Amino acid sequence: KDGYAVLPRVRAYDRNPIALEQSDLPLDAAVGALKVDAVPYYRSGVFVDFPVRRVRAATFRVLLEDGADIPSGAIAQIEGKAETFPIGLRGQAYVEGLEEHNRLRVSWKGRDCLLEIDYPKGADPLPDLGSYVCRGVVR
């Protein structure tokens, strides 16, 4: 229940590759590495930590005020965070690291705008938040 597993018969003083199957992880899991090498001492164990964490992620669509899709290749960034997320065809965006209330800056071709996005409470690991209009475009 806490994510611990005991693996018997690992070779002492040798690299023992241990891997996770990505398809077994939930959609809201961010994985730093799927494979780690364990090298235990003779007659001992070793603790192996997989860098897996839960994230709040969502998809949504970004439109311009005239109803057109924002150009693909635009960049979305949550204010106060360094990570950026490219926007794909038809204005489709996938963003991780969302909080309950979010301000996103969307930038493209020397222009940008701000979006206010709320993350819904619920059990859906990857909700589709619908469409947002990019108002107040600044050059």
Coordinates of N, CA and C in Angstrom, one line a residue:
K1 N 0.8 -1.2 0.0 CA 0.0 0.0 0.0 C 0.9 1.3 0.0
D2 N 2.1 1.2 0.5 CA 3.0 2.4 0.6 C 3.9 2.4 -0.6
G3 N 3.8 1.5 -1.5 CA 4.7 1.5 -2.6 C 6.0 0.8 -2.5
Y4 N 6.2 -0.1 -1.4 CA 7.4 -0.8 -1.2 C 7.3 -2.2 -1.7
A5 N 8.4 -2.8 -2.3 CA 8.4 -4.1 -2.8 C 9.7 -4.8 -2.3
V6 N 9.7 -6.1 -2.0 CA 10.9 -6.8 -1.7 C 11.2 -7.7 -2.8
L7 N 12.4 -7.6 -3.3 CA 12.9 -8.4 -4.4 C 13.9 -9.4 -4.0
P8 N 13.6 -10.7 -4.0 CA 14.6 -11.7 -3.5 C 15.6 -12.1 -4.6
R9 N 16.6 -12.7 -4.2 CA 17.6 -13.3 -5.1 C 18.3 -12.3 -6.0
V10 N 18.7 -11.1 -5.5 CA 19.5 -10.2 -6.2 C 21.0 -10.6 -6.0
R11 N 21.8 -10.3 -6.9 CA 23.2 -10.7 -6.9 C 24.0 -9.6 -6.1
A12 N 24.8 -10.1 -5.1 CA 25.6 -9.2 -4.3 C 26.8 -8.7 -5.1
Y13 N 27.1 -7.4 -4.9 CA 28.3 -6.8 -5.5 C 28.2 -6.7 -7.0
D14 N 27.0 -6.8 -7.5 CA 26.8 -6.8 -9.0 C 25.6 -5.9 -9.3
R15 N 25.6 -5.3 -10.5 CA 24.5 -4.5 -10.9 C 23.2 -5.3 -11.2
N16 N 22.1 -5.0 -10.5 CA 20.9 -5.7 -10.7 C 19.9 -4.7 -11.2
P17 N 19.6 -4.7 -12.5 CA 18.7 -3.7 -13.1 C 17.2 -4.0 -12.6
I18 N 16.6 -3.0 -12.1 CA 15.2 -3.0 -11.6 C 14.4 -2.0 -12.4
A19 N 13.3 -2.4 -12.9 CA 12.6 -1.5 -13.8 C 11.1 -1.5 -13.4
L20 N 10.4 -0.3 -13.7 CA 9.0 -0.2 -13.6 C 8.4 -0.3 -15.0
E21 N 7.2 -0.8 -15.1 CA 6.5 -0.8 -16.4 C 5.7 0.4 -16.4
Q22 N 6.0 1.3 -17.4 CA 5.3 2.6 -17.4 C 3.8 2.5 -17.6
S23 N 3.3 1.5 -18.3 CA 1.9 1.3 -18.5 C 1.2 0.9 -17.2
D24 N 1.9 0.4 -16.2 CA 1.3 0.1 -14.9 C 1.1 1.3 -14.0
L25 N 1.7 2.4 -14.4 CA 1.6 3.6 -13.5 C 0.3 4.4 -13.9
P26 N -0.3 5.1 -13.0 CA -1.5 5.9 -13.3 C -1.1 7.1 -14.2
L27 N -2.1 7.7 -14.8 CA -1.9 8.8 -15.7 C -1.3 10.0 -15.0
D28 N -1.6 10.2 -13.8 CA -1.1 11.4 -13.1 C 0.2 11.2 -12.4
A29 N 1.0 10.2 -12.8 CA 2.3 9.9 -12.3 C 3.4 10.5 -13.2
A30 N 4.3 11.3 -12.6 CA 5.5 11.8 -13.4 C 6.6 10.9 -12.9
V31 N 7.4 10.4 -13.9 CA 8.4 9.4 -13.6 C 9.8 10.0 -14.0
G32 N 10.7 10.1 -13.1 CA 12.1 10.6 -13.4 C 12.9 9.5 -14.1
A33 N 12.7 8.2 -13.7 CA 13.5 7.1 -14.3 C 12.7 5.9 -14.2
L34 N 12.7 5.0 -15.3 CA 11.9 3.8 -15.2 C 12.8 2.6 -14.9
K35 N 14.2 2.8 -14.9 CA 15.1 1.7 -14.6 C 16.2 2.3 -13.7
V36 N 16.5 1.5 -12.6 CA 17.6 1.8 -11.7 C 18.4 0.5 -11.4
D37 N 19.7 0.7 -11.2 CA 20.5 -0.4 -10.8 C 20.7 -0.5 -9.3
A38 N 20.5 -1.7 -8.8 CA 20.7 -1.9 -7.3 C 22.0 -2.8 -7.2
V39 N 22.9 -2.4 -6.3 CA 24.1 -3.1 -6.0 C 24.2 -3.4 -4.5
P40 N 23.6 -4.5 -4.0 CA 23.7 -4.7 -2.6 C 25.0 -5.4 -2.1
Y41 N 25.3 -5.3 -0.9 CA 26.4 -6.0 -0.2 C 26.0 -7.4 0.0
Y42 N 26.9 -8.3 0.3 CA 26.7 -9.7 0.6 C 25.8 -9.8 1.8
R43 N 24.7 -10.6 1.7 CA 23.8 -10.9 2.8 C 23.1 -9.6 3.3
S44 N 22.8 -8.7 2.4 CA 22.2 -7.5 2.9 C 21.1 -7.1 1.8
G45 N 20.5 -6.0 2.1 CA 19.5 -5.4 1.1 C 19.9 -4.0 0.7
V46 N 19.2 -3.5 -0.2 CA 19.5 -2.1 -0.6 C 18.1 -1.5 -0.9
F47 N 18.0 -0.2 -0.5 CA 16.8 0.5 -0.7 C 16.9 1.3 -2.1
V48 N 16.0 1.0 -3.0 CA 16.0 1.6 -4.3 C 14.9 2.6 -4.4
D49 N 15.1 3.8 -4.7 CA 14.1 4.8 -4.8 C 13.8 5.2 -6.2
F50 N 12.6 5.0 -6.7 CA 12.2 5.4 -8.1 C 11.6 6.8 -7.9
P51 N 12.1 7.8 -8.7 CA 11.6 9.1 -8.6 C 10.2 9.3 -9.3
V52 N 9.2 8.7 -8.7 CA 7.8 8.8 -9.2 C 7.0 9.7 -8.2
R53 N 6.3 10.7 -8.8 CA 5.5 11.6 -8.0 C 4.2 11.8 -8.7
R54 N 3.2 12.2 -8.0 CA 1.9 12.5 -8.5 C 1.9 13.9 -8.9
V55 N 1.2 14.2 -10.1 CA 1.1 15.6 -10.6 C -0.3 15.9 -10.9
R56 N -0.7 17.1 -10.8 CA -2.0 17.6 -11.3 C -1.7 18.1 -12.8
A57 N -2.3 17.3 -13.7 CA -2.1 17.7 -15.1 C -3.5 17.8 -15.7
A58 N -3.6 18.5 -16.8 CA -4.9 18.7 -17.5 C -4.6 19.0 -19.0
T59 N -5.6 18.8 -19.8 CA -5.6 19.3 -21.1 C -6.7 20.4 -21.3
F60 N -6.5 21.3 -22.2 CA -7.5 22.3 -22.5 C -7.1 22.9 -23.9
R61 N -8.0 23.7 -24.4 CA -7.8 24.4 -25.7 C -7.8 25.9 -25.5
V62 N -6.8 26.5 -26.3 CA -6.7 28.0 -26.2 C -7.1 28.6 -27.5
L63 N -8.0 29.6 -27.4 CA -8.5 30.3 -28.6 C -8.2 31.7 -28.5
L64 N -8.1 32.4 -29.7 CA -7.9 33.8 -29.7 C -9.3 34.5 -29.6
E65 N -9.3 35.8 -29.4 CA -10.6 36.5 -29.2 C -11.5 36.3 -30.5
D66 N -11.0 36.2 -31.7 CA -11.8 36.0 -32.8 C -12.3 34.6 -33.0
G67 N -12.0 33.7 -32.1 CA -12.5 32.3 -32.2 C -11.5 31.4 -32.9
A68 N -10.4 31.9 -33.4 CA -9.4 31.1 -34.1 C -8.5 30.4 -33.0
D69 N -8.0 29.2 -33.4 CA -7.1 28.5 -32.5 C -5.8 29.3 -32.4
I70 N -5.2 29.3 -31.2 CA -3.9 29.9 -31.0 C -2.9 29.1 -31.8
P71 N -1.9 29.8 -32.4 CA -1.0 29.1 -33.3 C -0.2 27.9 -32.6
S72 N -0.1 26.8 -33.3 CA 0.7 25.7 -32.7 C 2.1 26.2 -32.5
G73 N 2.8 25.7 -31.4 CA 4.1 26.2 -31.1 C 4.1 27.3 -30.1
A74 N 3.0 27.8 -29.8 CA 2.9 28.8 -28.7 C 3.3 28.1 -27.4
I75 N 3.8 28.8 -26.4 CA 4.3 28.3 -25.2 C 3.4 28.7 -24.0
A76 N 3.0 27.8 -23.2 CA 2.2 28.0 -21.9 C 3.1 27.8 -20.7
Q77 N 3.0 28.8 -19.8 CA 3.8 28.7 -18.6 C 3.0 29.1 -17.4
I78 N 3.0 28.3 -16.3 CA 2.3 28.7 -15.1 C 3.2 29.8 -14.4
E79 N 2.5 30.9 -14.1 CA 3.3 32.0 -13.4 C 3.9 31.5 -12.1
G80 N 5.2 31.8 -12.0 CA 6.0 31.4 -10.8 C 6.7 30.1 -10.9
K81 N 6.5 29.4 -12.1 CA 7.2 28.2 -12.3 C 8.0 28.3 -13.6
A82 N 9.1 27.5 -13.6 CA 10.0 27.6 -14.7 C 9.6 26.7 -15.9
E83 N 8.9 25.6 -15.7 CA 8.6 24.7 -16.8 C 7.7 25.3 -17.8
T84 N 7.9 25.0 -19.1 CA 7.1 25.5 -20.1 C 6.5 24.3 -20.9
F85 N 5.3 24.6 -21.5 CA 4.6 23.5 -22.2 C 4.2 24.0 -23.6
P86 N 4.6 23.3 -24.7 CA 4.2 23.8 -26.0 C 2.7 23.5 -26.3
I87 N 2.1 24.3 -27.1 CA 0.7 24.2 -27.5 C 0.7 23.5 -28.9
G88 N -0.1 22.5 -29.0 CA -0.1 21.8 -30.3 C -1.2 22.3 -31.3
L89 N -1.5 21.4 -32.2 CA -2.5 21.7 -33.2 C -3.8 22.0 -32.6
R90 N -4.6 22.9 -33.3 CA -5.9 23.2 -32.9 C -6.0 23.8 -31.4
G91 N -4.8 24.4 -31.0 CA -4.8 25.1 -29.7 C -4.8 24.2 -28.5
Q92 N -4.5 22.9 -28.7 CA -4.6 21.9 -27.6 C -3.3 22.0 -26.7
A93 N -3.5 22.1 -25.4 CA -2.4 22.2 -24.5 C -2.5 21.1 -23.4
Y94 N -1.3 20.7 -23.0 CA -1.2 19.7 -21.9 C -0.3 20.4 -20.9
V95 N -0.7 20.6 -19.7 CA 0.1 21.3 -18.6 C 0.1 20.4 -17.4
E96 N 1.3 20.3 -16.8 CA 1.5 19.6 -15.5 C 1.8 20.6 -14.4
G97 N 1.6 20.3 -13.1 CA 1.9 21.1 -12.0 C 0.9 22.1 -11.6
L98 N -0.3 21.9 -12.0 CA -1.4 22.8 -11.7 C -1.8 22.8 -10.2
E99 N -2.2 23.9 -9.8 CA -2.8 24.1 -8.4 C -4.3 24.2 -8.5
E100 N -4.9 24.5 -7.4 CA -6.4 24.7 -7.4 C -6.8 25.9 -8.3
H101 N -6.0 27.0 -8.2 CA -6.2 28.2 -9.0 C -4.9 28.6 -9.7
N102 N -4.9 28.9 -11.0 CA -3.7 29.0 -11.8 C -3.8 30.2 -12.7
R103 N -2.6 30.9 -12.9 CA -2.5 31.9 -13.9 C -1.4 31.4 -14.9
L104 N -1.8 31.3 -16.1 CA -0.9 30.9 -17.2 C -0.6 32.0 -18.2
R105 N 0.7 32.1 -18.5 CA 1.1 33.1 -19.6 C 1.3 32.3 -20.8
V106 N 0.6 32.7 -21.9 CA 0.7 32.0 -23.2 C 1.4 33.0 -24.1
S107 N 2.5 32.5 -24.7 CA 3.4 33.4 -25.6 C 3.6 32.8 -26.9
W108 N 3.5 33.7 -28.0 CA 3.8 33.2 -29.3 C 4.1 34.5 -30.2
K109 N 5.1 34.3 -31.1 CA 5.4 35.4 -32.1 C 5.5 36.8 -31.5
G110 N 6.1 37.0 -30.3 CA 6.2 38.3 -29.7 C 4.9 38.8 -29.0
R111 N 3.9 37.9 -28.9 CA 2.7 38.3 -28.2 C 2.5 37.4 -27.0
D112 N 1.7 37.9 -26.1 CA 1.3 37.0 -25.0 C 0.0 37.5 -24.3
C113 N -0.5 36.6 -23.5 CA -1.8 36.9 -22.8 C -1.8 36.0 -21.5
L114 N -2.7 36.3 -20.6 CA -2.8 35.5 -19.4 C -4.2 34.8 -19.4
L115 N -4.1 33.6 -18.8 CA -5.3 32.8 -18.7 C -5.5 32.5 -17.2
E116 N -6.7 32.5 -16.7 CA -7.0 32.1 -15.3 C -7.7 30.8 -15.4
I117 N -7.1 29.7 -14.8 CA -7.6 28.4 -15.0 C -7.7 27.8 -13.6
D118 N -8.9 27.2 -13.3 CA -9.2 26.5 -12.1 C -9.1 25.0 -12.3
Y119 N -8.4 24.3 -11.4 CA -8.3 22.8 -11.5 C -9.5 22.2 -10.7
P120 N -10.3 21.4 -11.4 CA -11.5 20.8 -10.7 C -11.1 19.8 -9.6
K121 N -11.9 19.7 -8.6 CA -11.7 18.6 -7.6 C -12.4 17.4 -8.2
G122 N -11.9 16.2 -8.0 CA -12.5 15.0 -8.6 C -11.4 13.9 -8.7
A123 N -11.9 12.8 -9.2 CA -11.0 11.6 -9.3 C -10.4 11.5 -10.7
D124 N -10.7 12.3 -11.6 CA -10.2 12.2 -13.0 C -8.7 12.6 -13.0
P125 N -7.8 11.7 -13.3 CA -6.4 12.0 -13.3 C -5.9 12.9 -14.4
L126 N -6.7 13.1 -15.5 CA -6.3 14.0 -16.6 C -7.5 14.6 -17.1
P127 N -8.1 15.6 -16.4 CA -9.3 16.2 -16.9 C -9.1 17.1 -18.1
D128 N -10.1 17.2 -19.0 CA -10.1 18.2 -20.1 C -10.9 19.4 -19.5
L129 N -10.2 20.5 -19.4 CA -10.8 21.7 -18.8 C -11.6 22.5 -19.8
G130 N -11.7 22.1 -21.0 CA -12.5 22.9 -22.0 C -11.7 23.9 -22.8
S131 N -12.3 25.0 -23.2 CA -11.7 26.0 -24.0 C -11.5 27.3 -23.2
Y132 N -10.4 28.0 -23.5 CA -10.2 29.3 -22.8 C -9.8 30.3 -23.9
V133 N -10.3 31.5 -23.8 CA -10.1 32.6 -24.7 C -8.9 33.4 -24.2
C134 N -8.0 33.6 -25.1 CA -6.8 34.4 -24.8 C -7.2 35.9 -25.0
R135 N -7.5 36.6 -24.0 CA -8.0 38.0 -24.1 C -6.8 39.0 -23.7
G136 N -6.9 40.2 -24.2 CA -5.9 41.2 -23.8 C -4.5 40.8 -24.3
V137 N -4.4 40.4 -25.6 CA -3.1 40.0 -26.2 C -2.2 41.3 -26.2
V138 N -1.0 41.1 -25.7 CA 0.0 42.2 -25.7 C 1.1 41.9 -26.6
R139 N 1.6 42.9 -27.3 CA 2.8 42.7 -28.2 C 4.0 42.8 -27.4

